[in-house]
Short mmCIF file of C-alpha atoms in Angstrom, two decimals:
data_model
loop_
_atom_site.label_atom_id
_atom_site.label_comp_id
_atom_site.label_asym_id
_atom_site.label_seq_id
_atom_site.Cartn_x
_atom_site.Cartn_y
_atom_site.Cartn_z
CA MET X 1 44.39 57.06 -33.33
CA GLU X 2 40.63 56.74 -33.20
CA VAL X 3 39.03 55.75 -29.83
CA TYR X 4 35.34 54.90 -29.61
CA ILE X 5 33.39 55.82 -26.46
CA LEU X 6 30.59 53.41 -25.40
CA ASN X 7 27.58 55.36 -24.18
CA LYS X 8 24.46 53.43 -23.09
CA PHE X 9 25.70 50.44 -25.09
CA LYS X 10 25.88 52.40 -28.39
CA TRP X 11 28.98 53.50 -30.21
CA LYS X 12 29.21 57.26 -30.56
CA TYR X 13 31.39 59.57 -32.57
CA PRO X 14 35.07 58.75 -32.89
CA PHE X 15 37.61 61.32 -31.80
CA MET X 16 41.37 61.65 -32.20
CA LEU X 17 43.94 61.41 -29.41
CA SER X 18 47.49 62.48 -29.87
CA LEU X 19 50.20 59.98 -29.08
CA ALA X 20 51.23 62.19 -26.20
CA SER X 21 47.80 62.27 -24.65
CA LEU X 22 47.38 58.51 -25.21
CA SER X 23 50.73 57.95 -23.55
CA LEU X 24 49.59 60.01 -20.57
CA PHE X 25 46.28 58.09 -20.40
CA SER X 26 48.13 54.80 -20.46
CA ALA X 27 50.56 55.87 -17.80
CA GLY X 28 47.75 56.90 -15.46
CA TYR X 29 45.22 54.15 -15.93
CA LEU X 30 46.61 51.13 -17.78
CA LEU X 31 49.23 48.64 -16.54
CA THR X 32 51.46 46.74 -18.88
CA PRO X 33 52.40 43.11 -18.05
CA SER X 34 55.78 44.27 -16.80
CA GLN X 35 54.13 46.86 -14.56
CA VAL X 36 51.78 44.18 -13.14
CA ALA X 37 54.78 42.01 -12.34
CA VAL X 38 56.44 44.94 -10.59
CA ALA X 39 53.24 45.57 -8.59
CA HIS X 40 53.12 41.94 -7.49
CA ALA X 41 56.77 41.99 -6.65
CA SER X 42 56.28 45.08 -4.49
CA GLN X 43 53.79 43.21 -2.23
CA GLN X 44 55.48 40.85 0.19
CA ILE X 45 54.58 38.97 3.36
CA LYS X 46 55.95 40.91 6.30
CA ASN X 47 54.34 38.88 9.07
CA ASP X 48 53.27 35.20 8.97
CA GLN X 49 52.30 33.59 12.25
CA LYS X 50 50.12 30.90 13.78
CA LEU X 51 46.88 32.10 15.36
CA THR X 52 46.86 31.59 19.12
CA THR X 53 43.27 32.73 19.70
CA ASP X 54 40.69 30.37 21.22
CA PRO X 55 39.88 27.91 18.37
CA GLN X 56 36.16 28.56 18.79
CA LYS X 57 36.79 32.20 17.85
CA CYS X 58 38.62 31.15 14.69
CA ASN X 59 35.70 29.34 13.06
CA VAL X 60 34.85 30.95 9.74
CA THR X 61 32.52 30.76 6.79
CA PHE X 62 32.60 32.44 3.38
CA SER X 63 31.29 35.65 1.86
CA GLY X 64 31.79 34.31 -1.65
CA THR X 65 33.78 37.33 -2.85
CA THR X 66 37.07 35.53 -3.37
CA ALA X 67 38.31 32.00 -3.98
CA LEU X 68 40.57 29.77 -1.89
CA TYR X 69 44.16 29.35 -3.17
CA THR X 70 47.16 27.16 -2.48
CA LYS X 71 49.03 30.29 -1.35
CA PRO X 72 48.11 33.98 -0.97
CA ALA X 73 46.58 34.96 -4.31
CA PHE X 74 49.18 37.65 -5.12
CA LYS X 75 52.04 35.16 -4.96
CA LYS X 76 53.42 33.63 -8.12
CA GLY X 77 52.17 30.10 -8.72
CA ALA X 78 49.04 30.46 -6.55
CA GLN X 79 46.42 27.99 -7.76
CA GLU X 80 42.72 27.94 -7.05
CA VAL X 81 41.60 25.26 -4.58
CA ILE X 82 37.90 26.16 -4.36
CA SER X 83 36.08 28.67 -6.55
CA LYS X 84 33.97 31.53 -5.24
CA VAL X 85 30.80 29.73 -6.34
CA ALA X 86 31.78 26.54 -4.52
CA LEU X 87 32.63 28.49 -1.37
CA LYS X 88 29.19 30.08 -1.42
CA SER X 89 27.72 26.58 -1.57
CA LEU X 90 29.86 25.41 1.36
CA ALA X 91 28.70 28.41 3.38
CA LYS X 92 25.14 27.08 3.07
CA SER X 93 26.04 23.47 3.93
CA ASP X 94 23.90 21.59 6.46
CA SER X 95 26.84 19.45 7.59
CA SER X 96 29.24 20.53 10.33
CA ALA X 97 31.96 18.55 8.56
CA ASP X 98 32.02 21.55 6.18
CA ASN X 99 32.98 23.96 8.94
CA PHE X 100 36.31 25.75 8.50
CA VAL X 101 38.83 27.14 10.96
CA ALA X 102 41.55 29.75 10.40
CA TYR X 103 44.91 28.80 11.92
CA ARG X 104 47.53 31.08 10.29
CA GLN X 105 47.56 34.78 9.50
CA ALA X 106 49.79 36.54 6.99
CA VAL X 107 49.99 40.34 6.67
CA THR X 108 51.52 41.91 3.55
CA THR X 109 53.60 45.04 3.16
CA THR X 110 50.52 46.79 1.75
CA GLY X 111 48.41 45.96 4.82
CA GLN X 112 46.37 43.15 3.32
CA THR X 113 45.62 40.11 5.49
CA TYR X 114 45.46 36.51 4.31
CA TYR X 115 44.37 33.53 6.40
CA LYS X 116 45.23 29.89 6.03
CA ILE X 117 42.16 27.78 6.70
CA VAL X 118 41.23 24.10 6.77
CA SER X 119 37.90 22.27 6.71
CA PHE X 120 37.03 20.22 9.78
CA ASP X 121 37.03 17.02 7.73
CA GLY X 122 40.50 17.88 6.38
CA GLN X 123 39.36 17.76 2.76
CA TYR X 124 40.15 21.39 1.94
CA ARG X 125 43.06 23.60 2.94
CA GLY X 126 44.41 26.86 1.56
CA TRP X 127 44.82 30.64 1.74
CA ILE X 128 42.10 33.25 1.35
CA TYR X 129 42.01 37.04 1.44
CA GLY X 130 40.69 38.21 4.82
CA GLY X 131 40.50 41.99 4.62
CA LYS X 132 42.74 44.88 5.66
CA HIS X 133 42.67 44.53 9.44
CA ALA X 134 44.69 41.77 11.05
CA GLY X 135 42.74 39.78 13.62
CA LYS X 136 39.37 40.49 12.01
CA PHE X 137 37.71 38.25 9.45
CA ALA X 138 36.59 40.19 6.39
CA GLY X 139 37.10 40.02 2.64
CA GLY X 140 36.34 36.43 1.66
CA LEU X 141 35.70 35.33 5.26
CA LYS X 142 33.08 35.87 7.94
CA PRO X 143 33.19 34.74 11.57
CA PHE X 144 30.96 31.73 12.19
CA THR X 145 29.34 30.26 15.31
CA THR X 146 29.26 26.48 14.94
CA PHE X 147 27.35 25.70 18.14
CA LYS X 148 25.06 27.60 20.48
CA GLU X 149 24.24 26.57 24.03
CA ILE X 150 20.61 26.88 25.12
CA PRO X 151 19.08 26.87 28.62
CA LEU X 152 18.79 23.40 30.12
CA SER X 153 15.23 22.21 30.59
CA SER X 154 14.39 21.78 34.28
CA ASN X 155 12.59 18.53 33.48
CA LEU X 156 15.60 17.15 31.61
CA SER X 157 17.91 17.71 34.55
CA LYS X 158 15.72 15.48 36.74
CA TYR X 159 16.33 12.30 34.77
CA THR X 160 19.19 9.84 34.60
CA PHE X 161 20.32 8.50 31.22
CA ASN X 162 22.34 5.73 29.61
CA ILE X 163 24.14 5.81 26.27
CA ALA X 164 21.53 3.96 24.20
CA ALA X 165 23.87 2.14 21.79
CA PRO X 166 27.46 2.53 23.05
CA GLY X 167 30.19 1.59 20.61
CA LEU X 168 33.03 3.05 18.58
CA ASN X 169 31.21 4.58 15.60
CA ASN X 170 31.98 8.23 14.96
CA ASP X 171 28.28 9.09 14.54
CA GLY X 172 27.67 11.40 17.49
CA LYS X 173 25.59 8.76 19.29
CA SER X 174 27.96 5.89 20.10
CA VAL X 175 30.63 7.75 22.09
CA THR X 176 30.99 11.09 23.85
CA TYR X 177 33.11 14.03 22.64
CA THR X 178 35.08 16.80 24.29
CA GLU X 179 32.99 19.22 22.19
CA PRO X 180 29.96 18.59 19.96
CA LEU X 181 31.21 16.81 16.83
CA ASN X 182 32.81 19.15 14.24
CA THR X 183 32.18 22.35 16.18
CA VAL X 184 35.70 22.97 17.53
CA TYR X 185 38.65 22.03 15.35
CA GLY X 186 40.84 19.37 16.92
CA ALA X 187 38.28 18.33 19.53
CA GLY X 188 37.73 14.59 19.57
CA ARG X 189 36.28 11.70 21.50
CA THR X 190 36.57 11.32 25.23
CA VAL X 191 36.93 7.54 24.81
CA GLY X 192 37.57 5.44 21.73
CA ASP X 193 34.91 2.86 22.55
CA ALA X 194 31.99 3.42 24.93
CA VAL X 195 30.91 -0.22 25.27
CA ALA X 196 32.52 -0.40 28.71
CA TYR X 197 30.08 2.34 29.82
CA LYS X 198 26.88 0.64 28.62
CA ASP X 199 25.49 0.47 32.16
CA ALA X 200 26.86 3.82 33.35
CA ALA X 201 24.27 6.37 34.45
CA PHE X 202 24.64 10.03 33.46
CA LYS X 203 23.03 13.36 34.26
CA VAL X 204 22.57 16.08 31.64
CA ASP X 205 24.11 19.41 32.68
CA LYS X 206 24.33 21.37 29.40
CA MET X 207 22.60 21.40 26.06
CA GLY X 208 22.71 23.24 22.75
CA THR X 209 22.29 22.98 18.98
CA ARG X 210 24.72 22.76 16.09
CA THR X 211 24.22 25.64 13.67
CA ARG X 212 24.30 23.71 10.42
CA GLU X 213 22.26 20.62 11.36
CA GLY X 214 20.09 22.20 14.03
CA ASP X 215 20.36 18.97 16.05
CA THR X 216 20.40 18.88 19.84
CA TRP X 217 23.52 17.93 21.79
CA VAL X 218 23.81 17.46 25.53
CA HIS X 219 26.74 17.31 27.91
CA ILE X 220 26.52 14.36 30.28
CA THR X 221 28.29 13.70 33.57
CA SER X 222 28.45 10.28 35.18
CA THR X 223 26.81 9.73 38.55
CA ASP X 224 29.64 7.28 39.30
CA PRO X 225 33.15 8.80 39.46
CA SER X 226 34.60 5.57 38.03
CA ALA X 227 32.86 6.35 34.72
CA ALA X 228 33.89 10.01 34.64
CA LYS X 229 36.23 9.36 31.70
CA ALA X 230 33.13 9.13 29.49
CA ASN X 231 31.81 12.55 30.53
CA GLY X 232 31.29 14.67 27.44
CA TRP X 233 28.98 15.79 24.64
CA ILE X 234 26.64 13.44 22.78
CA LEU X 235 23.57 13.75 20.57
CA TYR X 236 20.47 13.83 22.74
CA LYS X 237 18.89 11.14 20.58
CA GLY X 238 21.85 8.93 21.48
CA LEU X 239 20.60 8.66 25.07
CA SER X 240 17.95 6.46 26.64
CA GLN X 241 16.37 7.09 29.98
CA ALA X 242 17.94 4.91 32.64
CA GLU X 243 15.51 2.33 33.92
CA ASP X 244 14.97 0.50 37.16
CA PRO X 245 15.91 -3.21 37.22
CA ARG X 246 13.33 -5.37 35.42
CA SER X 247 11.20 -7.87 37.30
CA GLN X 248 11.24 -11.43 35.95
CA ASP X 249 7.43 -11.65 36.11
CA ALA X 250 6.93 -8.46 34.07
CA ILE X 251 7.47 -7.25 30.52
CA ARG X 252 9.00 -3.79 30.26
CA ILE X 253 7.38 -1.79 27.47
CA ASP X 254 9.40 1.26 26.43
CA LEU X 255 7.28 4.04 24.99
CA VAL X 256 9.48 5.86 22.49
CA ASN X 257 9.05 8.66 19.97
CA SER X 258 9.74 8.38 16.24
CA LYS X 259 13.45 9.07 16.89
CA GLY X 260 13.67 6.17 19.31
CA GLN X 261 13.98 8.38 22.38
CA LEU X 262 12.40 7.02 25.54
CA ILE X 263 9.33 8.91 26.73
CA LYS X 264 8.16 6.61 29.52
CA TYR X 265 8.13 2.91 30.25
CA ILE X 266 5.64 0.57 31.88
CA ASP X 267 6.07 -2.85 33.47
CA TYR X 268 3.21 -5.15 32.50
CA LYS X 269 2.68 -7.99 34.94
CA LYS X 270 0.49 -11.04 34.58
CA SER X 271 -0.52 -13.44 37.32
CA GLY X 272 1.34 -16.74 37.11
CA ALA X 273 3.75 -15.59 34.39
CA GLN X 274 7.26 -17.04 34.46
CA SER X 275 10.55 -15.64 33.19
CA GLY X 276 11.01 -16.37 29.48
CA GLN X 277 7.31 -17.05 28.87
CA THR X 278 5.80 -15.16 25.92
CA LEU X 279 2.91 -12.79 26.50
CA GLY X 280 0.89 -14.09 23.57
CA SER X 281 0.37 -17.39 21.83
CA SER X 282 1.47 -18.54 18.40
CA TYR X 283 0.59 -21.05 15.72
CA SER X 284 1.96 -22.05 12.33
CA ASN X 285 0.03 -20.85 9.30
CA ASP X 286 1.43 -22.78 6.32
CA GLY X 287 4.91 -22.52 7.79
CA THR X 288 4.56 -18.88 8.86
CA MET X 289 4.52 -18.25 12.61
CA VAL X 290 1.58 -16.08 13.63
CA TRP X 291 1.49 -14.44 17.06
CA LEU X 292 -1.73 -13.56 18.87
CA LEU X 293 -2.36 -11.18 21.76
CA GLY X 294 -5.39 -11.86 23.93
CA ALA X 295 -8.10 -9.21 24.10
CA SER X 296 -7.74 -8.91 27.87
CA ASP X 297 -3.99 -8.25 27.62
CA GLN X 298 -4.52 -5.81 24.76
CA ARG X 299 -7.10 -3.86 26.75
CA LYS X 300 -4.97 -3.70 29.91
CA ILE X 301 -1.85 -2.64 28.00
CA GLN X 302 -3.79 -0.02 26.04
CA ASP X 303 -5.04 1.49 29.30
CA ALA X 304 -1.57 1.40 30.90
CA VAL X 305 0.02 3.05 27.86
CA ARG X 306 -2.59 5.79 27.84
CA ASP X 307 -2.09 6.51 31.53
CA ALA X 308 1.71 6.57 31.17
CA LEU X 309 1.62 9.02 28.26
CA ASN X 310 -0.80 11.41 29.96
CA GLY X 311 0.84 14.83 30.15
CA THR X 312 3.88 13.89 28.04
CA GLY X 313 2.67 15.48 24.80
CA TYR X 314 2.52 12.06 23.15
CA ALA X 315 -0.33 9.65 22.50
CA LEU X 316 -0.97 6.06 21.44
CA ASP X 317 -4.72 5.62 21.59
CA ALA X 318 -5.09 2.50 19.43
CA LEU X 319 -2.61 -0.36 19.17
CA SER X 320 -2.07 -1.45 15.58
CA ILE X 321 -2.04 -5.08 14.39
CA ASN X 322 1.75 -4.89 14.06
CA GLN X 323 2.11 -3.52 17.59
CA THR X 324 -0.05 -6.25 19.13
CA GLY X 325 2.10 -8.73 17.22
CA TYR X 326 5.30 -7.32 18.73
CA LEU X 327 3.73 -7.41 22.18
CA SER X 328 2.58 -11.01 21.86
CA GLU X 329 6.16 -12.13 21.12
CA ALA X 330 7.60 -10.27 24.13
CA THR X 331 8.85 -12.41 27.00
CA PHE X 332 8.45 -11.90 30.73
CA GLY X 333 11.68 -10.66 32.23
CA GLY X 334 12.48 -8.97 28.89
CA LYS X 335 11.45 -5.79 27.13
CA THR X 336 9.85 -4.49 23.97
CA SER X 337 8.86 -1.05 22.70
CA LEU X 338 5.95 0.86 21.22
CA THR X 339 6.19 4.09 19.23
CA ALA X 340 3.98 7.00 20.30
CA LEU X 341 3.26 10.07 18.18
CA PRO X 342 2.97 13.71 19.22
CA ALA X 343 -0.52 14.34 20.58
CA ASP X 344 -2.70 17.03 19.04
CA PRO X 345 -2.86 19.87 21.59
CA ILE X 346 -6.24 20.38 23.23
CA PRO X 347 -7.49 23.99 23.19
CA ASP X 348 -8.07 25.57 26.61
CA ASN X 349 -11.76 26.00 25.82
CA ALA X 350 -12.30 22.40 24.69
CA VAL X 351 -12.84 18.94 26.18
CA ARG X 352 -11.56 16.17 23.91
CA VAL X 353 -14.12 13.36 23.82
CA ASN X 354 -12.62 10.02 22.78
CA ILE X 355 -14.83 7.04 21.93
CA GLU X 356 -13.21 3.64 22.51
CA ASP X 357 -14.19 0.09 21.57
CA GLN X 358 -14.24 -3.10 23.61
CA ASN X 359 -10.42 -3.24 23.51
CA ASP X 360 -10.18 0.34 24.81
CA ALA X 361 -8.80 1.45 21.45
CA VAL X 362 -9.97 4.89 20.32
CA ILE X 363 -12.22 4.65 17.27
CA GLY X 364 -13.14 8.33 17.07
CA SER X 365 -12.68 11.64 18.85
CA PHE X 366 -13.78 15.26 18.72
CA ASP X 367 -13.24 18.51 20.65
CA TYR X 368 -16.29 19.89 22.40
CA THR X 369 -15.77 23.63 22.81
CA ARG X 370 -17.45 26.37 24.82
CA ASP X 371 -16.89 30.08 24.26
CA GLY X 372 -15.29 31.72 27.28
CA ALA X 373 -14.29 28.44 28.95
CA THR X 374 -10.85 28.33 30.59
CA ALA X 375 -8.43 25.48 31.19
CA GLY X 376 -9.34 23.46 34.28
CA GLN X 377 -12.94 24.62 34.41
CA THR X 378 -15.28 21.60 34.50
CA LEU X 379 -17.77 20.95 31.74
CA GLY X 380 -20.66 20.35 34.18
CA THR X 381 -21.55 20.84 37.82
CA SER X 382 -22.11 18.29 40.59
CA SER X 383 -21.59 15.42 38.10
CA GLN X 384 -24.44 16.74 35.96
CA LEU X 385 -24.50 18.05 32.41
CA SER X 386 -26.89 20.66 31.13
CA SER X 387 -29.40 19.31 28.64
CA ASP X 388 -27.92 21.61 25.98
CA ASP X 389 -24.41 20.20 26.49
CA GLN X 390 -25.66 16.63 26.63
CA ASN X 391 -27.68 16.96 23.44
CA ALA X 392 -24.83 18.70 21.61
CA ILE X 393 -22.30 16.06 22.69
CA GLN X 394 -24.68 13.24 21.73
CA SER X 395 -25.00 14.80 18.27
CA ASP X 396 -21.20 15.08 17.92
CA ILE X 397 -20.81 11.43 18.98
CA LYS X 398 -23.23 10.33 16.27
CA LYS X 399 -21.28 12.26 13.62
CA THR X 400 -17.94 10.95 14.88
CA LEU X 401 -19.01 7.30 14.86
CA LYS X 402 -20.56 7.45 11.41
CA SER X 403 -19.05 4.71 9.22
CA THR X 404 -17.10 3.17 12.13
CA GLY X 405 -19.59 0.34 12.62
CA TYR X 406 -20.18 1.46 16.20
CA ALA X 407 -22.90 3.47 17.91
CA LEU X 408 -23.39 5.19 21.26
CA THR X 409 -26.99 6.29 21.11
CA SER X 410 -27.46 7.05 24.79
CA LEU X 411 -24.99 8.17 27.43
CA SER X 412 -25.03 6.14 30.63
CA PRO X 413 -25.19 7.92 34.01
CA ASP X 414 -21.51 7.09 34.55
CA GLN X 415 -20.60 8.58 31.17
CA VAL X 416 -22.59 11.73 31.93
CA SER X 417 -20.69 12.01 35.20
CA GLN X 418 -17.37 11.52 33.37
CA LEU X 419 -18.20 14.34 31.00
CA ALA X 420 -19.48 16.65 33.72
CA ASN X 421 -16.28 16.27 35.74
CA ALA X 422 -13.99 16.64 32.71
CA GLY X 423 -11.91 19.81 32.72
CA PHE X 424 -11.49 22.05 29.71
CA GLY X 425 -8.06 21.52 28.19
CA SER X 426 -8.21 17.79 29.02
CA SER X 427 -9.74 14.62 27.59
CA VAL X 428 -12.32 11.99 28.53
CA TYR X 429 -12.83 8.42 27.27
CA LEU X 430 -16.27 6.91 26.65
CA LYS X 431 -16.67 3.24 25.80
CA THR X 432 -19.14 1.62 23.42
CA THR X 433 -19.50 -2.02 22.42
CA THR X 434 -22.66 -1.50 20.38
CA ARG X 435 -22.30 -2.41 16.73
CA THR X 436 -24.48 -0.95 13.99
CA ASN X 437 -25.76 -2.48 10.81
CA GLU X 438 -23.91 0.18 8.86
CA ILE X 439 -20.63 -1.03 7.35
CA ALA X 440 -18.00 1.39 6.09
CA ASP X 441 -17.35 1.34 2.35
CA ASN X 442 -13.74 0.19 2.90
CA ALA X 443 -14.58 -2.48 5.50
CA VAL X 444 -15.73 -6.10 5.49
CA ARG X 445 -17.74 -7.10 8.56
CA ILE X 446 -16.67 -10.54 9.71
CA ASN X 447 -19.26 -12.31 11.84
CA LEU X 448 -17.83 -15.14 13.92
CA VAL X 449 -20.66 -17.69 13.99
CA ASP X 450 -21.13 -20.87 16.04
CA SER X 451 -20.81 -23.69 13.51
CA GLN X 452 -23.59 -25.66 15.25
CA THR X 453 -26.19 -23.11 16.35
CA LYS X 454 -25.35 -20.47 13.69
CA LYS X 455 -25.44 -17.85 16.45
CA THR X 456 -23.14 -14.85 16.01
CA ILE X 457 -20.66 -14.93 18.89
CA THR X 458 -18.95 -11.65 18.04
CA SER X 459 -17.94 -9.65 15.00
CA PHE X 460 -15.36 -7.16 13.85
CA ASP X 461 -14.78 -4.94 10.83
CA TYR X 462 -11.69 -5.68 8.76
CA THR X 463 -10.75 -2.37 7.21
CA ASN X 464 -8.60 -1.32 4.32
CA THR X 465 -6.51 1.44 5.92
CA ASP X 466 -4.66 2.69 2.85
CA ALA X 467 -5.69 6.35 2.89
CA ASP X 468 -4.08 6.93 -0.52
CA ASP X 469 -5.87 4.01 -2.18
CA PRO X 470 -8.93 2.96 -0.13
CA ALA X 471 -10.80 -0.13 -1.24
CA PRO X 472 -13.93 0.90 -3.19
CA LYS X 473 -17.28 -0.39 -2.01
CA GLY X 474 -18.20 -3.60 -3.80
CA SER X 475 -14.62 -4.64 -4.58
CA ASN X 476 -13.47 -8.05 -3.40
CA LEU X 477 -11.31 -8.63 -0.35
CA GLY X 478 -9.37 -11.39 -2.12
CA VAL X 479 -7.94 -11.96 -5.57
CA VAL X 480 -9.11 -14.42 -8.21
CA SER X 481 -6.99 -16.66 -10.39
CA GLY X 482 -9.04 -18.63 -12.87
CA ASP X 483 -11.98 -19.98 -10.89
CA ASN X 484 -10.21 -19.84 -7.53
CA TRP X 485 -10.31 -17.09 -4.93
CA SER X 486 -7.50 -16.52 -2.45
CA LEU X 487 -6.53 -14.07 0.29
CA LYS X 488 -3.27 -12.17 0.27
CA PRO X 489 -0.97 -13.58 2.98
CA GLU X 490 -0.96 -10.29 4.89
CA ASP X 491 -4.78 -10.17 4.91
CA GLN X 492 -5.03 -13.79 6.03
CA THR X 493 -2.60 -13.19 8.89
CA ALA X 494 -4.30 -9.97 10.01
CA ILE X 495 -7.83 -11.43 9.90
CA THR X 496 -6.73 -14.55 11.78
CA SER X 497 -5.09 -12.41 14.45
CA GLN X 498 -8.12 -10.14 14.84
CA ALA X 499 -10.51 -13.09 14.95
CA ASN X 500 -8.57 -14.85 17.69
CA ALA X 501 -8.28 -11.63 19.67
CA ALA X 502 -12.02 -10.97 19.33
CA LEU X 503 -12.83 -14.51 20.52
CA ASP X 504 -10.59 -14.26 23.57
CA GLY X 505 -12.69 -14.89 26.67
CA THR X 506 -15.85 -15.91 24.73
CA GLY X 507 -15.36 -19.66 25.08
CA TYR X 508 -14.97 -19.99 21.31
CA SER X 509 -12.03 -20.20 18.92
CA LEU X 510 -11.09 -20.85 15.32
CA THR X 511 -10.28 -24.48 14.64
CA ASP X 512 -6.60 -24.87 15.56
CA ASN X 513 -6.52 -21.06 15.78
CA LYS X 514 -6.60 -20.71 12.01
CA LEU X 515 -9.11 -20.17 9.22
CA ALA X 516 -10.59 -23.24 7.53
CA ASN X 517 -10.36 -23.56 3.74
CA ALA X 518 -14.09 -22.90 3.36
CA ASP X 519 -13.77 -19.72 5.42
CA LEU X 520 -10.77 -18.58 3.37
CA ALA X 521 -12.81 -19.01 0.20
CA ALA X 522 -15.75 -17.07 1.66
CA LEU X 523 -13.50 -14.25 2.86
CA SER X 524 -11.70 -14.02 -0.48
CA ALA X 525 -14.98 -13.51 -2.33
CA ALA X 526 -16.36 -11.10 0.29
CA LYS X 527 -16.99 -7.54 -0.85
CA PHE X 528 -16.07 -4.31 0.92
CA GLY X 529 -19.14 -2.67 2.39
CA ASN X 530 -20.70 -6.08 3.13
CA ALA X 531 -20.60 -8.84 5.75
CA VAL X 532 -19.37 -12.43 5.70
CA ASN X 533 -19.67 -15.29 8.18
CA VAL X 534 -16.76 -17.34 9.54
CA SER X 535 -17.37 -20.52 11.53
CA VAL X 536 -16.04 -20.94 15.06
CA SER X 537 -16.31 -23.77 17.55
CA ALA X 538 -16.90 -23.92 21.28
CA ASN X 539 -13.72 -24.69 23.19
CA LYS X 540 -13.51 -28.25 24.43
CA GLN X 541 -13.51 -28.57 28.19
CA ALA X 542 -11.14 -30.96 29.88
CA PRO X 543 -12.95 -34.14 30.94
CA GLN X 544 -13.79 -34.29 34.61
CA THR X 545 -12.42 -37.17 36.67
CA ALA X 546 -15.17 -39.24 38.31
CA SER X 547 -15.04 -39.13 42.07
CA LYS X 548 -14.73 -42.41 43.90
#
């Protein structure tokens, strides 16, 4: 018989083997089907038992070297449940529902170990080769840590929390669990429905993260023994900070992050306000209700928000049109919320200088740095700035306010004192109400003009804020159809709101708090980078009763 030897992927010279030598070769190195059957038959299960180890120590993941079968792979009739490739994919899953636990162990007569495993969601179950040492996960398995506790923040332990949206959903946020969801097989909810605990107050005493999701879970314990049944684990984002009772003459404003977690809250009070009264005013604009927040309220709330967020790592330095709308609809005795974003950290050798407008909204900011400065060190001495610092800051202010429509050409003595006493690593706020003749390319300056005297009462810049598609200079604010110009509804609403807010406290207003048809036409045809006039009227005073 000729046998070809493959050497470096090329066939070489044939050589002859005798039947005897071939028989010997076969006997030593090749198995016939009958011999394979005998080999399989010689391997038997000698020990099959349930694992009694702590379930947390039986969590496993996959090496990807062997598949999952309906029975130990050597047994006749074993069928593949999950392929090696699919198991590798499951090992990389970012969902804890794809965690697996081993619950039975079988040892064969040849010393091989097989484990029966099941996924936490119950979708997959089967046997997999686990190495040659009983009690240790090897072969196709690796031990897996589903959850890791981390040190509890000292600040977190100070606060009291409520379950933000108690219910019966199995989402990690609506109820509490005996263990973080899908981290220990068989662990479940502490209660089926947490609605009964909506007012219960809890303290956080443990925290940690799930390995696959990386999300934060906390263990909470009720401050009232009657609610102890709900003690357990819950997603941190499923909690809200417990609040003091609300006053009926105040609006509670929750300051939350982008995940809806409470950072701080403020109670905004207004003299003479009654329970159920709205903070702002409203009017109907062609059937659409438009809400307006007065400039005084906006300024006071902006200041209160800024003070509340100081030192939290979050900031909200300028209320948006949408946010002022939400606030204006809020009722006294009730609550609303504002979303704050993470604040940019201030370097230890810098003072952050924020420039704010008449509504105390920040319109520009910059970091003024000094080599060698340390956190807490003041920028000046005895409320005085050096001429070098003052000139440099004045130059930075000019650059920062370019194209904003505002100017701050000279620092007042109070502003110089503010800057001098500012500490490095902190911020300072300087106000300007001075408008410039310069109009940003993506803004239309709207002058609110007395319809009788033609005197400009006040003005504001209506800006296109789409950073991805800013309005080009010279383009129209409105749209044209045939010979007619019109404003988009969202622009009309925003301009009306800003105009009424700007007129608050001036003694003037739009007629019926809305734009006249002539003004709408003028605004529609207005061009970005230019100005347009809108007529306003002096408020009518109530007639005085003649004295007798």
